[in-house]
Short mmCIF file of C-alpha atoms in Angstrom, two decimals:
data_model
loop_
_atom_site.label_atom_id
_atom_site.label_comp_id
_atom_site.label_asym_id
_atom_site.label_seq_id
_atom_site.Cartn_x
_atom_site.Cartn_y
_atom_site.Cartn_z
CA MET A 291 112.64 70.83 109.16
CA LYS A 292 110.35 73.75 109.99
CA GLU A 293 109.22 76.12 107.28
CA LEU A 294 111.71 78.92 106.84
CA ALA A 295 110.64 82.38 108.01
CA PHE A 296 111.18 84.03 104.62
CA SER A 297 109.89 81.20 102.47
CA GLY A 298 106.68 81.50 100.49
CA THR A 299 105.03 84.87 99.94
CA SER A 300 106.86 86.47 102.89
CA GLY A 301 110.24 86.41 101.16
CA ILE A 302 108.76 87.53 97.86
CA ILE A 303 107.03 90.51 99.50
CA ILE A 304 110.24 91.61 101.25
CA MET A 305 112.15 91.32 97.99
CA LEU A 306 109.55 93.43 96.14
CA ILE A 307 109.53 96.10 98.87
CA TYR A 308 113.29 96.61 98.75
CA GLY A 309 113.24 96.60 94.98
CA PHE A 310 110.54 99.26 95.06
CA LEU A 311 112.54 101.41 97.51
CA MET A 312 115.56 101.38 95.22
CA LEU A 313 113.41 102.34 92.25
CA VAL A 314 111.90 105.21 94.24
CA ILE A 315 115.39 106.52 95.03
CA GLY A 316 116.26 106.38 91.35
CA PHE A 317 113.13 108.24 90.23
CA VAL A 318 113.34 110.87 93.01
CA THR A 319 116.98 111.53 92.13
CA TYR A 320 116.07 111.82 88.46
CA TRP A 321 113.26 114.33 89.04
CA LYS A 322 115.23 116.32 91.60
CA ASN A 323 118.14 116.82 89.21
CA LYS A 324 116.18 116.84 85.95
CA GLY A 325 117.08 120.45 85.22
CA LEU A 326 120.81 119.89 85.57
CA HIS A 327 122.95 119.50 82.47
CA GLN A 328 123.80 115.80 82.16
CA SER A 329 127.55 116.09 81.92
CA ASN A 330 130.09 113.33 82.57
CA LYS A 331 130.96 114.98 85.87
CA GLU A 332 127.33 115.14 86.98
CA PHE A 333 126.36 111.62 85.87
CA TYR A 334 129.51 109.72 86.86
CA LEU A 335 130.68 111.77 89.87
CA GLY A 336 127.49 113.32 91.23
CA GLY A 337 128.87 116.73 90.33
CA GLY A 338 131.97 116.09 92.46
CA SER A 339 130.12 117.30 95.55
CA LEU A 340 129.57 114.26 97.79
CA SER A 341 129.57 115.15 101.49
CA VAL A 342 131.54 113.20 104.08
CA PHE A 343 128.46 111.23 105.21
CA VAL A 344 127.39 110.13 101.73
CA LEU A 345 131.00 109.63 100.63
CA PHE A 346 131.62 107.36 103.62
CA PHE A 347 128.70 105.12 102.69
CA THR A 348 129.75 104.98 99.03
CA PHE A 349 133.21 103.81 100.15
CA PHE A 350 131.52 101.42 102.57
CA ALA A 351 129.37 99.93 99.81
CA THR A 352 132.37 99.66 97.51
CA GLN A 353 134.45 97.67 100.02
CA TYR A 354 131.72 95.72 101.84
CA SER A 355 129.79 94.19 99.01
CA GLY A 356 127.36 91.31 98.97
CA ASN A 357 130.39 89.05 98.89
CA THR A 358 131.40 90.24 102.35
CA VAL A 359 128.21 88.99 103.97
CA VAL A 360 127.04 86.22 101.67
CA GLY A 361 130.51 84.93 100.75
CA TYR A 362 132.79 85.56 103.75
CA ALA A 363 130.72 83.71 106.35
CA PRO A 364 130.77 80.51 104.24
CA THR A 365 134.52 80.99 103.72
CA ALA A 366 135.02 81.19 107.50
CA TYR A 367 132.80 78.10 107.81
CA ARG A 368 135.06 76.15 105.42
CA MET A 369 138.48 77.56 106.40
CA GLY A 370 138.02 78.18 110.11
CA PHE A 371 140.16 80.69 112.00
CA PHE A 372 142.57 81.03 109.10
CA TRP A 373 139.97 83.35 107.55
CA LEU A 374 140.56 85.88 110.32
CA GLN A 375 142.78 87.55 107.73
CA SER A 376 139.59 88.99 106.18
CA VAL A 377 139.43 91.50 109.03
CA THR A 378 143.08 92.41 108.58
CA PHE A 379 143.00 93.11 104.89
CA PHE A 380 140.01 95.44 105.19
CA ILE A 381 142.08 97.51 107.61
CA LEU A 382 145.00 97.47 105.18
CA ILE A 383 142.78 98.58 102.30
CA VAL A 384 142.25 101.90 104.09
CA MET A 385 146.02 102.20 104.43
CA GLY A 386 146.25 101.49 100.69
CA TYR A 387 143.93 104.44 100.00
CA LEU A 388 146.03 106.75 102.13
CA LEU A 389 149.11 106.00 100.03
CA PHE A 390 147.72 107.96 97.10
CA ALA A 391 144.11 109.16 97.58
CA PRO A 392 144.76 112.69 99.00
CA ARG A 393 147.36 113.50 96.35
CA LEU A 394 145.23 112.07 93.56
CA TYR A 395 142.21 114.05 94.79
CA VAL A 396 144.09 117.36 94.49
CA LEU A 397 145.13 116.51 90.94
CA SER A 398 141.59 115.43 90.03
CA LYS A 399 140.16 118.81 91.02
CA LYS A 400 142.90 120.67 89.18
CA HIS A 401 142.59 118.69 85.94
CA HIS A 402 138.90 117.64 86.12
CA PHE A 403 139.39 113.87 86.08
CA ILE A 404 136.30 111.71 85.57
CA THR A 405 137.85 108.24 85.28
CA PRO A 406 141.15 106.74 86.52
CA SER A 407 142.34 106.66 82.91
CA ASP A 408 142.05 110.46 82.79
CA TYR A 409 144.84 110.63 85.36
CA ILE A 410 146.94 108.05 83.49
CA GLN A 411 146.58 109.92 80.18
CA LYS A 412 147.40 113.26 81.81
CA ARG A 413 150.42 111.86 83.69
CA PHE A 414 152.02 109.72 80.97
CA LYS A 415 150.61 111.18 77.73
CA SER A 416 150.62 107.79 76.05
CA LYS A 417 147.70 106.19 74.18
CA GLY A 418 149.26 102.76 74.62
CA VAL A 419 149.57 103.07 78.39
CA THR A 420 146.06 104.51 78.73
CA LEU A 421 144.46 101.84 76.53
CA LEU A 422 146.23 98.97 78.29
CA ALA A 423 145.26 100.36 81.70
CA SER A 424 141.65 100.83 80.55
CA LEU A 425 141.44 97.22 79.32
CA LEU A 426 142.82 95.92 82.62
CA MET A 427 140.23 98.01 84.46
CA LEU A 428 137.46 96.60 82.27
CA TYR A 429 138.60 93.07 83.07
CA GLY A 430 138.56 93.78 86.81
CA LEU A 431 135.20 95.55 86.64
CA CYS A 432 133.53 92.78 84.62
CA ASN A 433 134.92 90.20 87.04
CA TYR A 434 133.67 92.16 90.04
CA LEU A 435 130.24 92.71 88.47
CA LEU A 436 129.98 88.97 87.77
CA GLU A 437 130.77 88.34 91.43
CA GLN A 438 127.93 90.61 92.54
CA ILE A 439 125.44 89.06 90.12
CA VAL A 440 126.25 85.61 91.49
CA ALA A 441 125.94 86.97 95.04
CA ILE A 442 122.46 88.30 94.29
CA GLY A 443 121.26 84.84 93.32
CA HIS A 444 122.85 83.05 96.29
CA GLY A 445 121.76 85.73 98.76
CA VAL A 446 118.10 85.93 97.81
CA SER A 447 117.75 82.18 97.22
CA GLY A 448 119.31 81.42 100.59
CA LEU A 449 117.29 84.02 102.47
CA THR A 450 114.00 82.83 100.99
CA GLY A 451 114.81 79.16 101.52
CA GLY A 452 114.79 78.58 97.76
CA THR A 453 111.31 80.03 97.27
CA VAL A 454 112.80 82.66 94.99
CA PRO A 455 115.06 80.72 92.59
CA TYR A 456 118.65 81.85 92.00
CA GLN A 457 117.99 82.85 88.37
CA ALA A 458 114.76 84.75 89.15
CA ALA A 459 116.50 86.80 91.84
CA VAL A 460 119.34 87.67 89.48
CA VAL A 461 117.04 88.88 86.67
CA PHE A 462 114.75 90.87 88.99
CA PHE A 463 117.40 92.83 90.86
CA VAL A 464 119.71 93.38 87.92
CA THR A 465 116.76 94.94 86.09
CA ILE A 466 116.06 97.19 89.09
CA MET A 467 119.73 98.19 89.19
CA ILE A 468 119.84 99.09 85.51
CA ILE A 469 116.70 101.24 85.77
CA TYR A 470 117.69 103.44 88.70
CA GLY A 471 121.33 103.62 87.64
CA TRP A 472 120.24 104.75 84.19
CA LEU A 473 118.04 107.45 85.71
CA GLY A 474 120.20 108.94 88.44
CA GLY A 475 123.84 107.99 87.85
CA MET A 476 126.20 108.52 90.75
CA ARG A 477 123.63 110.35 92.89
CA SER A 478 121.25 107.38 92.80
CA VAL A 479 124.13 105.06 93.57
CA ALA A 480 125.28 107.18 96.51
CA TYR A 481 121.82 107.42 98.06
CA THR A 482 121.16 103.67 97.74
CA ASP A 483 124.59 103.10 99.29
CA THR A 484 123.47 105.09 102.34
CA LEU A 485 120.27 103.06 102.62
CA GLN A 486 122.05 99.71 102.33
CA GLY A 487 124.85 100.71 104.70
CA ILE A 488 122.52 101.51 107.57
CA ALA A 489 120.38 98.40 106.98
CA LEU A 490 123.43 96.17 106.66
CA LEU A 491 125.10 97.40 109.85
CA VAL A 492 121.92 96.96 111.88
CA GLY A 493 121.09 93.58 110.37
CA VAL A 494 124.56 92.04 110.73
CA THR A 495 124.80 93.19 114.34
CA VAL A 496 121.46 91.61 115.25
CA LEU A 497 122.33 88.44 113.29
CA LEU A 498 125.50 88.07 115.36
CA ILE A 499 123.59 88.60 118.61
CA GLY A 500 120.92 86.10 117.58
CA SER A 501 123.54 83.55 116.51
CA MET A 502 125.27 83.80 119.88
CA ILE A 503 121.96 83.40 121.73
CA TYR A 504 120.41 80.56 119.75
CA PHE A 505 123.44 78.65 118.41
CA GLY A 506 125.70 78.86 121.46
CA GLY A 507 128.32 81.41 120.49
CA VAL A 508 132.00 81.09 119.60
CA PRO A 509 133.16 78.99 122.63
CA ASN A 510 130.64 76.23 121.87
CA ALA A 511 131.42 76.35 118.15
CA THR A 512 135.15 76.16 118.90
CA ASP A 513 134.72 73.15 121.17
CA TYR A 514 132.61 71.45 118.52
CA ALA A 515 135.14 72.19 115.77
CA ALA A 516 137.98 70.86 117.98
CA THR A 517 136.19 67.51 118.05
CA VAL A 518 134.84 67.31 114.50
CA SER A 519 137.17 69.53 112.39
CA PRO A 520 140.32 70.31 114.40
CA GLU A 521 142.12 71.54 111.28
CA LYS A 522 139.89 74.65 111.37
CA LEU A 523 141.49 75.68 114.66
CA GLY A 524 145.08 74.95 113.75
CA VAL A 525 147.86 77.51 113.33
CA PRO A 526 148.90 77.87 109.67
CA ASP A 527 152.20 76.28 108.68
CA SER A 528 154.95 78.30 107.03
CA HIS A 529 153.39 77.85 103.61
CA GLY A 530 150.03 79.01 104.97
CA VAL A 531 151.59 82.10 106.57
CA VAL A 532 153.23 83.04 103.26
CA GLY A 533 149.87 82.60 101.55
CA TRP A 534 148.25 84.76 104.21
CA PHE A 535 150.66 87.65 103.69
CA SER A 536 150.42 87.20 99.94
CA MET A 537 146.66 87.61 100.17
CA LEU A 538 147.00 90.68 102.39
CA ILE A 539 149.32 92.45 99.95
CA LEU A 540 147.21 91.46 96.94
CA VAL A 541 143.99 92.81 98.44
CA THR A 542 145.56 95.90 100.06
CA ILE A 543 146.81 97.16 96.72
CA GLY A 544 144.14 95.65 94.48
CA ALA A 545 141.07 96.86 96.39
CA ALA A 546 142.51 100.34 96.90
CA ILE A 547 142.88 100.82 93.13
CA TYR A 548 139.42 99.56 92.24
CA PRO A 549 138.39 101.90 89.38
CA HIS A 550 135.02 102.57 91.06
CA ALA A 551 136.81 103.34 94.35
CA ILE A 552 139.08 105.83 92.58
CA GLN A 553 136.02 107.52 91.09
CA ARG A 554 134.75 108.06 94.63
CA ILE A 555 137.96 109.91 95.38
CA PHE A 556 137.16 112.21 92.46
CA ALA A 557 133.56 112.64 93.69
CA ALA A 558 134.50 114.00 97.13
CA LYS A 559 133.31 117.52 97.94
CA SER A 560 136.64 118.44 99.55
CA GLU A 561 139.91 116.92 100.64
CA ARG A 562 138.70 117.13 104.24
CA SER A 563 135.56 115.14 103.35
CA LEU A 564 137.74 112.50 101.72
CA LYS A 565 140.09 112.14 104.69
CA ASN A 566 137.24 112.09 107.23
CA SER A 567 135.38 109.40 105.32
CA LEU A 568 138.53 107.26 105.16
CA SER A 569 139.12 107.72 108.90
CA TRP A 570 135.58 106.44 109.54
CA MET A 571 136.27 103.52 107.23
CA ALA A 572 139.20 102.43 109.42
CA TRP A 573 136.72 101.25 112.10
CA MET A 574 134.41 99.31 109.79
CA PRO A 575 136.37 96.02 109.52
CA PHE A 576 135.68 95.19 113.17
CA ILE A 577 131.89 95.55 112.93
CA THR A 578 131.40 94.16 109.42
CA SER A 579 133.91 91.54 108.30
CA GLY A 580 134.71 90.84 111.96
CA PHE A 581 131.08 90.13 112.79
CA VAL A 582 130.61 88.09 109.62
CA PHE A 583 133.70 86.02 110.44
CA VAL A 584 132.30 85.15 113.88
CA ILE A 585 128.94 84.23 112.30
CA GLY A 586 130.73 81.82 109.98
CA ILE A 587 132.55 80.19 112.90
CA ILE A 588 129.29 79.78 114.82
CA GLY A 589 127.80 78.21 111.70
CA ILE A 590 130.27 75.29 111.99
CA GLN A 591 128.21 73.98 114.90
CA ALA A 592 124.84 75.36 113.83
CA PHE A 593 124.86 73.58 110.45
CA PRO A 594 127.57 70.93 110.46
CA GLY A 595 128.70 68.97 107.44
CA LEU A 596 127.56 71.34 104.67
CA SER A 597 129.10 70.80 101.26
CA GLU A 598 130.97 73.64 99.56
CA GLY A 599 127.94 74.51 97.45
CA ALA A 600 125.46 74.26 100.33
CA SER A 601 127.66 76.39 102.59
CA GLU A 602 127.30 79.30 100.15
CA GLN A 603 123.78 79.82 101.57
CA LEU A 604 124.86 79.69 105.21
CA VAL A 605 123.88 83.28 106.06
CA GLY A 606 120.38 82.80 104.69
CA MET A 607 119.93 79.59 106.64
CA MET A 608 121.05 81.17 109.92
CA ALA A 609 118.97 84.31 109.39
CA ASN A 610 115.84 82.29 108.69
CA HIS A 611 116.20 80.16 111.81
CA ILE A 612 116.85 83.19 114.02
CA ALA A 613 113.88 85.04 112.50
CA MET A 614 111.59 82.21 113.58
CA GLN A 615 112.36 82.73 117.28
CA ASN A 616 110.32 85.89 117.96
CA SER A 617 108.92 89.02 116.29
CA PHE A 618 111.92 91.21 117.21
CA PHE A 619 114.37 88.93 115.46
CA TYR A 620 111.98 88.45 112.58
CA TRP A 621 111.87 92.15 111.79
CA ALA A 622 115.57 92.52 112.44
CA MET A 623 116.21 89.80 109.87
CA VAL A 624 113.86 91.60 107.48
CA VAL A 625 116.23 94.56 107.78
CA LEU A 626 119.20 92.24 107.23
CA PHE A 627 117.50 90.69 104.21
CA GLY A 628 117.06 94.12 102.67
CA GLY A 629 120.54 95.21 103.75
CA ILE A 630 122.19 92.24 102.06
CA ILE A 631 120.19 92.71 98.87
CA ALA A 632 120.83 96.45 98.82
CA ALA A 633 124.52 95.92 99.60
CA ILE A 634 124.92 93.59 96.65
CA ILE A 635 122.98 95.86 94.31
CA SER A 636 124.72 99.02 95.51
CA THR A 637 128.13 97.50 94.89
CA ALA A 638 127.02 96.17 91.51
CA ASP A 639 125.62 99.54 90.41
CA SER A 640 128.86 101.28 91.42
CA VAL A 641 130.81 98.85 89.27
CA LEU A 642 128.39 99.16 86.36
CA LEU A 643 128.57 102.97 86.50
CA THR A 644 132.37 102.95 86.36
CA LEU A 645 132.41 100.25 83.69
CA SER A 646 130.11 102.43 81.56
CA SER A 647 132.35 105.47 82.07
CA VAL A 648 135.48 103.56 81.03
CA ILE A 649 133.81 102.27 77.87
CA SER A 650 132.21 105.59 76.91
CA LYS A 651 134.87 108.10 77.92
CA ASP A 652 138.14 106.18 77.85
CA ILE A 653 137.53 104.02 74.79
CA TYR A 654 134.65 105.42 72.72
CA ALA A 655 135.37 109.15 73.13
CA ARG A 656 139.16 108.81 73.19
CA TYR A 657 139.68 106.37 70.32
CA ILE A 658 136.45 105.93 68.30
CA ASN A 659 134.54 109.24 68.23
CA LYS A 660 136.62 112.12 69.54
CA GLU A 661 133.89 114.63 68.63
CA ALA A 662 131.22 113.03 70.82
CA ASP A 663 129.76 115.40 73.42
CA ASP A 664 129.07 114.42 77.03
CA GLN A 665 125.46 113.41 76.44
CA LYS A 666 126.36 111.10 73.58
CA GLN A 667 129.18 109.58 75.64
CA ILE A 668 126.78 108.93 78.51
CA LEU A 669 124.24 107.29 76.17
CA VAL A 670 126.93 105.04 74.69
CA GLY A 671 128.05 104.15 78.22
CA LYS A 672 124.50 103.26 79.28
CA LEU A 673 123.83 101.09 76.23
CA THR A 674 127.14 99.23 76.31
CA GLY A 675 126.78 98.80 80.07
CA VAL A 676 123.42 97.10 79.58
CA ALA A 677 124.95 94.88 76.87
CA MET A 678 127.78 93.87 79.20
CA VAL A 679 125.31 93.04 81.96
CA ILE A 680 123.38 90.77 79.61
CA VAL A 681 126.58 88.90 78.72
CA LEU A 682 127.51 88.54 82.40
CA LEU A 683 123.97 87.37 83.19
CA LEU A 684 124.43 84.50 80.74
CA ILE A 685 127.69 83.57 82.47
CA ALA A 686 126.16 83.89 85.94
CA TRP A 687 123.13 81.75 85.04
CA TYR A 688 125.17 78.77 86.16
CA PRO A 689 128.04 80.32 88.17
CA PRO A 690 131.50 78.98 87.28
CA ALA A 691 133.07 79.09 90.75
CA THR A 692 132.48 79.94 94.40
CA LEU A 693 132.23 83.61 95.32
CA TYR A 694 135.62 83.43 97.01
CA ARG A 695 137.38 82.18 93.88
CA ILE A 696 135.69 84.80 91.70
CA PHE A 697 136.78 87.44 94.22
CA ILE A 698 140.44 86.40 93.99
CA LEU A 699 140.60 86.21 90.21
CA LYS A 700 139.89 89.88 89.53
CA PHE A 701 142.94 91.09 91.45
CA GLU A 702 145.53 89.14 89.46
CA LEU A 703 145.35 91.49 86.48
CA LEU A 704 143.81 94.63 87.97
CA ILE A 705 146.75 94.98 90.34
CA GLN A 706 149.09 95.47 87.37
CA ILE A 707 147.97 99.11 87.05
CA ALA A 708 149.23 99.87 90.59
CA PRO A 709 152.64 101.30 89.52
CA ALA A 710 150.84 104.03 87.55
CA PHE A 711 149.46 105.33 90.86
CA LEU A 712 151.92 104.25 93.55
CA LEU A 713 154.99 105.25 91.52
CA GLY A 714 153.50 107.72 89.06
CA LEU A 715 152.15 110.10 91.70
CA TYR A 716 155.44 110.46 93.57
CA TRP A 717 158.26 109.61 91.15
CA LYS A 718 158.61 111.98 88.22
CA GLN A 719 161.17 109.72 86.53
CA LEU A 720 158.65 106.93 85.84
CA HIS A 721 158.74 106.68 82.05
CA ARG A 722 155.67 105.88 79.97
CA TYR A 723 157.48 103.22 77.91
CA ALA A 724 158.75 101.59 81.09
CA LEU A 725 155.25 101.63 82.59
CA PHE A 726 153.73 100.09 79.45
CA THR A 727 156.38 97.37 79.34
CA GLY A 728 155.98 96.64 83.04
CA MET A 729 152.17 96.46 82.93
CA LEU A 730 152.22 94.24 79.83
CA ALA A 731 154.86 91.88 81.24
CA GLY A 732 153.10 91.70 84.61
CA THR A 733 149.78 90.95 82.90
CA VAL A 734 151.27 88.15 80.77
CA ILE A 735 153.06 86.57 83.74
CA ALA A 736 150.06 86.81 86.08
CA SER A 737 147.71 85.44 83.41
CA ALA A 738 149.96 82.52 82.50
CA MET A 739 150.57 81.56 86.13
CA ALA A 740 146.89 81.89 87.08
CA PHE A 741 145.85 79.81 84.06
CA ALA A 742 148.39 77.12 84.98
CA GLY A 743 147.46 77.26 88.66
CA LEU A 744 151.01 78.21 89.68
CA GLN A 745 151.76 79.98 92.97
CA PRO A 746 155.50 79.53 93.64
CA LEU A 747 156.32 79.70 97.38
CA GLY A 748 152.60 80.14 98.03
CA ILE A 749 152.66 83.70 96.63
CA ALA A 750 149.75 84.76 94.40
CA SER A 751 150.43 84.86 90.67
CA GLY A 752 149.31 88.49 90.54
CA LEU A 753 152.06 89.47 92.99
CA TRP A 754 154.71 87.69 90.89
CA GLY A 755 153.48 89.69 87.94
CA LEU A 756 153.48 92.89 89.97
CA PHE A 757 157.04 92.21 91.19
CA VAL A 758 158.32 91.94 87.61
CA ASN A 759 156.15 94.93 86.72
CA PHE A 760 157.80 97.15 89.37
CA ILE A 761 161.31 95.99 88.47
CA LEU A 762 160.77 96.84 84.80
CA CYS A 763 159.13 100.18 85.62
CA VAL A 764 162.08 101.28 87.74
CA GLY A 765 164.89 99.73 85.70
CA LEU A 766 163.64 100.71 82.26
CA SER A 767 162.79 104.24 83.41
CA TYR A 768 166.50 104.83 84.03
CA VAL A 769 167.41 103.23 80.69
CA PHE A 770 164.92 105.34 78.72
CA LYS A 771 165.92 108.53 80.55
CA VAL A 772 169.61 107.93 79.80
CA SER A 773 168.78 107.13 76.18
CA GLU A 774 166.73 110.31 75.78
CA ARG A 775 169.48 112.37 77.43
CA GLU A 776 172.10 110.97 75.08
CA THR A 777 169.86 111.58 72.06
CA THR A 778 169.31 115.18 73.15
CA LEU A 779 173.05 115.77 73.63
CA LEU A 780 173.81 114.19 70.25
CA GLY A 781 171.23 116.41 68.62
CA LYS A 782 172.81 119.51 70.16
CA GLU A 783 176.27 118.44 68.94
CA ILE A 784 174.97 117.95 65.38
CA SER A 785 173.21 121.29 65.40
#
């Protein structure tokens, strides 16, 4: 096989350049805002003043992570046309935002929310509910951050043809991420999101064009798959359709209530900026996950017979071969290389920033040291965030599962906080005791079923937990309201 275009010093130089650019953004942001008071609002929300353009790219980076490019193409390669659902659920995620984002934004400006738990504490006034929700968020955030760390290793290793080892890529870029995130907070994150978004859109578009030119396009890949792997073209059976819809519901709700996505709602400059950025997001599934899906299908013919592990580096293999064709595609793949790396890092830094805010503000300042000022909270968040990254690095050193499986796992428990937003924002009767009971029961059920590998009727374990969660929230809210009413009446009679 020919030498890969990004192997040797070429791939290393590209990696160093993009790492340097992200560091520059961090330092420039730090010096530009050095005179500002480092409050929670400034560090974690960028002062709550993100414009529609920057806000759009922060949402874009949150939803279209390294997993979208590095992980979804291999999933399409393995699953075939069944993975077309990836385009659908990105559209539905925007619909999920619209269910609660505008209303939550108005409340966030009125009550100065920094984290999602600030809303939950204000709405339900319960330490138990807030703590349980915070712990579920931490689980989801740690899971998501682990996913991005694994994606860094696979992405860089694949794009450099193995010249840069998986572990070396992980250590290098995680260190870069920690440095500029530490310096600039949300503003650094938002500006790197803008850089990665532009590079990623350009790179993926050219990768698709190059794949269609040099590997024959979708018709040829489909004909090849019909001969070699006809199951990848088949229509799902009834069980598969149920699984499809189960996945759509799970991701629609779960991704919309990502804690770091909710913080972006709080960071918007105005309600108009928020709505405009979400309207732009509605078009992104077609030119991101849609393009990546097609690339994965083309890969069936381009690199037939890859094992599950080998297929995880499909995008890097295709990009390298296209880059070798001529100088235009070479430099276009350089942009893609940087876009993928920056996309992974920008998603990871968003997660790390929110994880730090949950630890420092929702746990440390709320339960451990109530007298801590903003600067001390931020320092605690930075230090504990670094400690969490080190732990996740040890786990990611030899990744425990494919990116797709890691992606699914985080929703099973994170989705259990959904009633606090979907019911709590619109139904005044939702009782805090009912919400706590529902979230706890849903978490136990989802955990037990996921651990046992149970998906009755093909429905995800997280959705079974959420179903019980909603039933208890609604049913027990009426019970507790009636009980409180009777207690109040009895008290009046006694008095």
